[in-house]
Short mmCIF file of C-alpha atoms in Angstrom, two decimals:
data_model
loop_
_atom_site.label_atom_id
_atom_site.label_comp_id
_atom_site.label_asym_id
_atom_site.label_seq_id
_atom_site.Cartn_x
_atom_site.Cartn_y
_atom_site.Cartn_z
CA MET A 140 107.60 117.02 102.04
CA ARG A 141 106.92 113.49 103.31
CA GLU A 142 105.12 112.61 100.04
CA ARG A 143 108.16 113.77 98.09
CA PHE A 144 110.46 111.56 100.18
CA ILE A 145 108.15 108.56 99.67
CA ILE A 146 108.14 108.98 95.87
CA LEU A 147 111.88 109.69 95.71
CA PHE A 148 112.87 106.74 97.92
CA THR A 149 110.49 104.33 96.13
CA GLY A 150 111.88 105.33 92.73
CA PHE A 151 115.47 105.04 93.91
CA ALA A 152 114.82 101.65 95.54
CA ALA A 153 113.10 100.33 92.38
CA VAL A 154 116.00 101.37 90.13
CA LEU A 155 118.56 99.86 92.51
CA LEU A 156 116.61 96.62 92.83
CA VAL A 157 116.29 96.14 89.08
CA ARG A 158 120.01 96.83 88.68
CA ASN A 159 120.90 94.46 91.55
CA LEU A 160 118.66 91.67 90.21
CA TYR A 161 120.34 91.98 86.82
CA VAL A 162 123.83 91.74 88.35
CA MET A 163 122.77 88.92 90.70
CA LEU A 164 121.22 86.75 88.00
CA VAL A 165 123.33 87.58 84.96
CA LYS A 166 126.75 88.83 86.06
CA LEU A 167 127.53 86.98 89.30
CA PRO A 168 128.58 83.33 88.90
CA ASP A 169 127.02 80.48 90.91
CA GLU A 170 128.75 79.80 94.21
CA ALA A 171 131.09 76.79 93.86
CA ALA A 172 129.62 74.62 96.65
CA GLN A 173 126.00 75.77 96.85
CA GLY A 174 125.17 76.72 93.27
CA ALA A 175 122.37 79.16 92.39
CA ILE A 176 120.57 78.90 95.75
CA PHE A 177 123.44 80.86 97.36
CA ARG A 178 121.94 84.04 95.85
CA ILE A 179 119.18 83.88 98.47
CA ILE A 180 121.76 85.40 100.85
CA PHE A 181 121.41 88.74 99.01
CA PHE A 182 117.86 89.03 100.38
CA HIS A 183 118.06 86.79 103.47
CA VAL A 184 120.83 88.70 105.29
CA PRO A 185 119.81 92.30 104.34
CA ALA A 186 116.21 91.46 105.36
CA ALA A 187 117.51 90.40 108.80
CA TRP A 188 119.65 93.54 109.15
CA THR A 189 116.71 95.74 108.11
CA SER A 190 114.40 94.08 110.63
CA PHE A 191 116.99 94.51 113.41
CA LEU A 192 117.36 98.21 112.53
CA CYS A 193 113.57 98.58 112.71
CA PHE A 194 113.40 96.77 116.07
CA PHE A 195 116.24 98.95 117.39
CA ALA A 196 114.31 102.08 116.33
CA ALA A 197 111.21 100.68 118.10
CA PHE A 198 113.34 100.01 121.21
CA VAL A 199 114.69 103.60 121.28
CA CYS A 200 111.22 105.09 120.66
CA SER A 201 109.72 102.93 123.41
CA ILE A 202 112.31 104.22 125.91
CA LEU A 203 111.64 107.79 124.72
CA TYR A 204 107.89 107.26 125.13
CA LEU A 205 108.31 106.06 128.72
CA ALA A 206 110.60 109.04 129.45
CA LYS A 207 108.58 111.78 127.74
CA ARG A 208 105.03 110.32 127.43
CA ASN A 209 104.72 111.70 123.88
CA LEU A 210 102.40 109.53 121.77
CA ARG A 211 104.39 110.36 118.65
CA TYR A 212 107.17 108.05 119.89
CA ASP A 213 104.59 105.32 120.37
CA ALA A 214 103.42 105.80 116.76
CA VAL A 215 107.00 105.51 115.45
CA ALA A 216 107.58 102.38 117.59
CA LEU A 217 104.42 100.82 116.14
CA ALA A 218 105.32 101.68 112.52
CA THR A 219 108.91 100.41 112.81
CA THR A 220 107.79 97.20 114.56
CA GLU A 221 105.25 96.37 111.83
CA VAL A 222 107.76 96.96 109.03
CA GLY A 223 110.49 95.09 110.92
CA LEU A 224 108.14 92.13 111.32
CA ALA A 225 107.51 91.98 107.54
CA PHE A 226 111.27 91.90 106.88
CA ALA A 227 111.83 89.34 109.65
CA ALA A 228 109.19 87.11 108.02
CA GLY A 229 111.08 87.44 104.71
CA ASN A 230 114.30 86.46 106.48
CA LEU A 231 112.76 83.38 108.13
CA ILE A 232 111.07 82.13 104.95
CA THR A 233 114.13 82.63 102.72
CA GLY A 234 116.21 80.81 105.35
CA MET A 235 113.79 77.87 105.29
CA ILE A 236 113.93 77.68 101.48
CA TRP A 237 117.75 77.76 101.55
CA GLY A 238 117.77 75.08 104.28
CA ARG A 239 115.51 72.81 102.23
CA ILE A 240 118.18 72.62 99.49
CA ILE A 241 121.40 72.80 101.52
CA TRP A 242 120.40 70.87 104.67
CA GLY A 243 117.59 68.82 103.11
CA ILE A 244 115.10 70.07 105.74
CA TRP A 245 112.78 73.05 106.00
CA TRP A 246 113.41 73.69 109.68
CA THR A 247 115.60 72.65 112.58
CA TRP A 248 115.47 73.77 116.20
CA ASP A 249 118.90 75.36 115.90
CA PRO A 250 119.76 78.29 118.28
CA ARG A 251 119.86 80.88 115.46
CA LEU A 252 116.63 79.74 113.82
CA THR A 253 114.81 79.29 117.12
CA SER A 254 115.90 82.66 118.57
CA MET A 255 114.83 84.40 115.33
CA LEU A 256 111.44 82.69 115.43
CA ILE A 257 111.05 83.73 119.09
CA CYS A 258 111.96 87.29 118.05
CA TRP A 259 109.26 87.23 115.36
CA LEU A 260 106.69 85.83 117.80
CA LEU A 261 107.56 88.44 120.46
CA TYR A 262 107.00 91.32 118.04
CA ALA A 263 103.85 89.67 116.64
CA GLY A 264 102.69 89.50 120.28
CA TYR A 265 103.44 93.23 120.60
CA LEU A 266 101.04 93.96 117.72
CA MET A 267 98.37 91.65 119.17
CA LEU A 268 98.71 93.28 122.58
CA ARG A 269 98.08 96.70 121.04
CA ARG A 270 94.74 95.49 119.70
CA ALA A 271 93.71 94.25 123.13
CA VAL A 272 94.14 97.58 125.00
CA GLU A 273 91.64 100.36 124.20
CA GLU A 274 92.91 103.35 126.15
CA PRO A 275 95.69 105.05 124.10
CA SER A 276 98.12 106.07 126.87
CA GLN A 277 97.75 102.73 128.68
CA ARG A 278 98.25 100.90 125.36
CA ALA A 279 101.37 102.95 124.62
CA ARG A 280 102.83 102.34 128.09
CA ILE A 281 102.28 98.56 128.09
CA SER A 282 103.47 98.25 124.46
CA ALA A 283 106.64 100.24 125.21
CA VAL A 284 107.52 97.88 128.07
CA LEU A 285 106.94 94.83 125.84
CA SER A 286 108.98 96.36 123.00
CA ILE A 287 111.94 96.95 125.34
CA PHE A 288 111.61 93.39 126.66
CA ALA A 289 111.35 91.96 123.11
CA PHE A 290 114.51 93.77 122.00
CA VAL A 291 116.54 91.68 124.49
CA ASP A 292 116.12 88.83 121.99
CA VAL A 293 117.77 90.74 119.11
CA PRO A 294 121.38 90.49 120.45
CA ILE A 295 120.62 86.85 121.36
CA VAL A 296 119.71 86.19 117.69
CA PHE A 297 122.83 88.04 116.57
CA PHE A 298 125.26 86.29 118.91
CA SER A 299 123.58 82.86 118.94
CA ILE A 300 125.97 81.51 116.31
CA LYS A 301 128.91 82.59 118.47
CA TRP A 302 127.54 81.43 121.82
CA TRP A 303 126.24 77.99 120.85
CA ARG A 304 127.19 75.22 118.47
CA THR A 305 124.95 75.76 115.51
CA GLN A 306 124.11 74.39 112.12
CA HIS A 307 123.70 77.92 110.74
CA PRO A 308 126.68 79.24 108.68
CA GLN A 309 129.08 81.53 110.54
CA PRO A 310 128.55 85.25 109.92
CA VAL A 311 130.18 86.70 106.83
CA VAL A 312 130.42 90.22 108.22
CA TRP A 313 131.92 89.35 111.55
CA GLY A 314 133.11 85.84 112.30
CA GLY A 315 134.44 82.76 110.59
CA GLY A 316 132.53 83.06 107.31
CA THR A 317 134.27 84.33 104.17
CA MET A 318 132.93 85.50 100.83
CA ASP A 319 134.20 86.61 97.45
CA PRO A 320 134.39 90.48 97.22
CA SER A 321 131.84 90.53 94.35
CA TYR A 322 129.29 88.69 96.56
CA TRP A 323 130.24 90.89 99.47
CA ASN A 324 129.53 94.08 97.47
CA MET A 325 126.18 92.73 96.30
CA LEU A 326 125.17 91.93 99.88
CA PHE A 327 125.61 95.57 100.89
CA LEU A 328 124.31 96.99 97.61
CA ASN A 329 121.08 95.04 98.02
CA TRP A 330 120.70 96.25 101.59
CA VAL A 331 120.35 99.87 100.38
CA PRO A 332 117.04 99.40 98.47
CA LEU A 333 115.63 97.29 101.31
CA ILE A 334 116.40 100.08 103.80
CA LEU A 335 114.82 102.63 101.45
CA LEU A 336 111.71 100.45 101.14
CA ALA A 337 111.56 100.09 104.93
CA VAL A 338 111.73 103.89 105.33
CA VAL A 339 108.94 104.35 102.76
CA LEU A 340 106.70 101.78 104.49
CA ILE A 341 107.41 103.34 107.92
CA LEU A 342 106.53 106.83 106.62
CA ILE A 343 103.24 105.54 105.13
CA ARG A 344 102.30 103.64 108.30
CA LEU A 345 103.21 106.64 110.45
CA ARG A 346 100.96 108.88 108.35
CA GLN A 347 98.10 106.40 108.82
CA GLU A 348 98.63 106.27 112.58
CA GLU A 349 98.63 110.07 112.80
CA ALA A 350 95.45 110.22 110.69
CA GLN A 351 93.80 107.61 112.97
CA ARG A 352 94.64 109.68 116.06
CA GLU A 353 93.25 112.84 114.48
CA ILE A 354 90.05 111.03 113.47
CA ASP A 355 89.63 109.71 117.03
CA ALA A 356 90.19 113.22 118.46
CA VAL A 357 87.65 114.81 116.06
CA ARG A 358 85.15 112.03 116.82
CA ARG A 359 85.44 112.73 120.56
CA TRP A 360 84.98 116.44 119.85
CA ALA A 361 81.96 115.79 117.59
CA HIS A 362 80.28 113.61 120.25
CA ALA A 363 80.87 116.35 122.82
CA LEU A 364 79.03 118.92 120.65
CA MET B 37 119.64 69.09 91.76
CA ASP B 38 120.80 72.08 89.71
CA GLU B 39 117.37 72.81 88.28
CA ARG B 40 115.77 72.40 91.70
CA ASN B 41 118.47 74.63 93.15
CA PHE B 42 117.56 77.35 90.65
CA THR B 43 113.80 76.94 91.19
CA TYR B 44 114.18 77.26 94.96
CA MET B 45 116.29 80.38 94.48
CA PHE B 46 113.32 81.96 92.71
CA TYR B 47 110.99 80.76 95.48
CA GLY B 48 113.29 82.55 97.92
CA PHE B 49 113.26 85.78 95.93
CA ALA B 50 109.48 85.55 95.54
CA ALA B 51 109.03 84.91 99.28
CA VAL B 52 110.66 88.23 100.23
CA TRP B 53 108.44 90.13 97.80
CA LEU B 54 105.33 88.26 98.87
CA CYS B 55 105.97 89.21 102.52
CA LEU B 56 106.39 92.86 101.59
CA ALA B 57 103.42 92.73 99.18
CA ALA B 58 101.22 91.25 101.94
CA TYR B 59 102.22 94.15 104.20
CA VAL B 60 101.50 96.70 101.44
CA VAL B 61 98.04 95.11 100.96
CA SER B 62 97.40 95.46 104.71
CA LEU B 63 98.46 99.13 104.49
CA ALA B 64 96.04 99.68 101.59
CA ALA B 65 93.21 98.02 103.55
CA ARG B 66 93.95 100.27 106.53
CA GLU B 67 93.93 103.32 104.26
CA LYS B 68 90.49 102.29 102.99
CA ARG B 69 89.20 101.90 106.59
CA LEU B 70 90.56 105.36 107.46
CA ARG B 71 88.68 106.88 104.50
CA GLN B 72 85.46 105.16 105.61
CA GLN B 73 85.95 106.47 109.15
CA LEU B 74 86.56 109.96 107.77
CA ASP B 75 83.36 109.82 105.71
CA GLY B 76 81.42 108.65 108.77
CA LEU B 77 82.92 111.45 110.82
CA ARG B 78 82.08 114.06 108.20
CA LYS B 79 78.46 112.87 108.26
CA LEU B 80 78.40 112.94 112.07
CA VAL B 81 79.72 116.52 112.20
CA GLU B 82 77.19 117.65 109.55
CA ASP B 83 74.31 116.02 111.48
CA ARG B 84 75.40 117.64 114.74
CA GLY B 85 75.76 121.00 112.96
CA GLU B 86 72.22 120.76 111.56
CA LYS B 87 70.76 119.87 114.98
CA ARG B 88 72.36 122.96 116.55
#
């Protein structure tokens, strides 16, 4: 069943991405002020949204793990965090490339950029912490606490452009930013394949984590023979 | 400026895919390690079975 979902979602995401790339590069005109570089927004923003969704799922699963002590929640939290981190890296790098052209600099210690970098580092720390703790239930408990703590940064990233004076453009979905409807549609249309890809990667990582736990259990049983 | 603008747009598109590709490569490496562990485990169980 899971294999079928993975194949179906991957195929659907691939078709949508090819279609979106065609529309983005051939049909949509350059933005009047920014030119071609504006199109980075079609990956930059959906990558951020996807990573936030993943971190939210990790947050919920971490709370559920602490409440129910079921290691399956810990496995889902791990898988969603890893995938969220990959998308967050994509968001940070595309932002830097856009900034190089529009601002003339790769990086600035702006509240939005800094809080997003902190978010990335917190979740990277989560993955490093997991490697440092051997005992599975202790690892799951400590990681769940860190995941809940790390999620505090996500609303800070989201609201940073409202709370502080920032160089980052105002949000187009909610806030002072505006966008032509054709750009607007593409932003959401390109989010769909990224979500599908995230689900596929989470399902694959989850399967690996379950396999790892089974292998560890059989190894313990084999040593006990 | 325009040409550079266009080139950097492609760098941006490539960056997203490189991040995801790097993660897929790490998943493939983990899959390979799992298979190796499984082979080792199979051997261990066979050895233990023979000893009994």
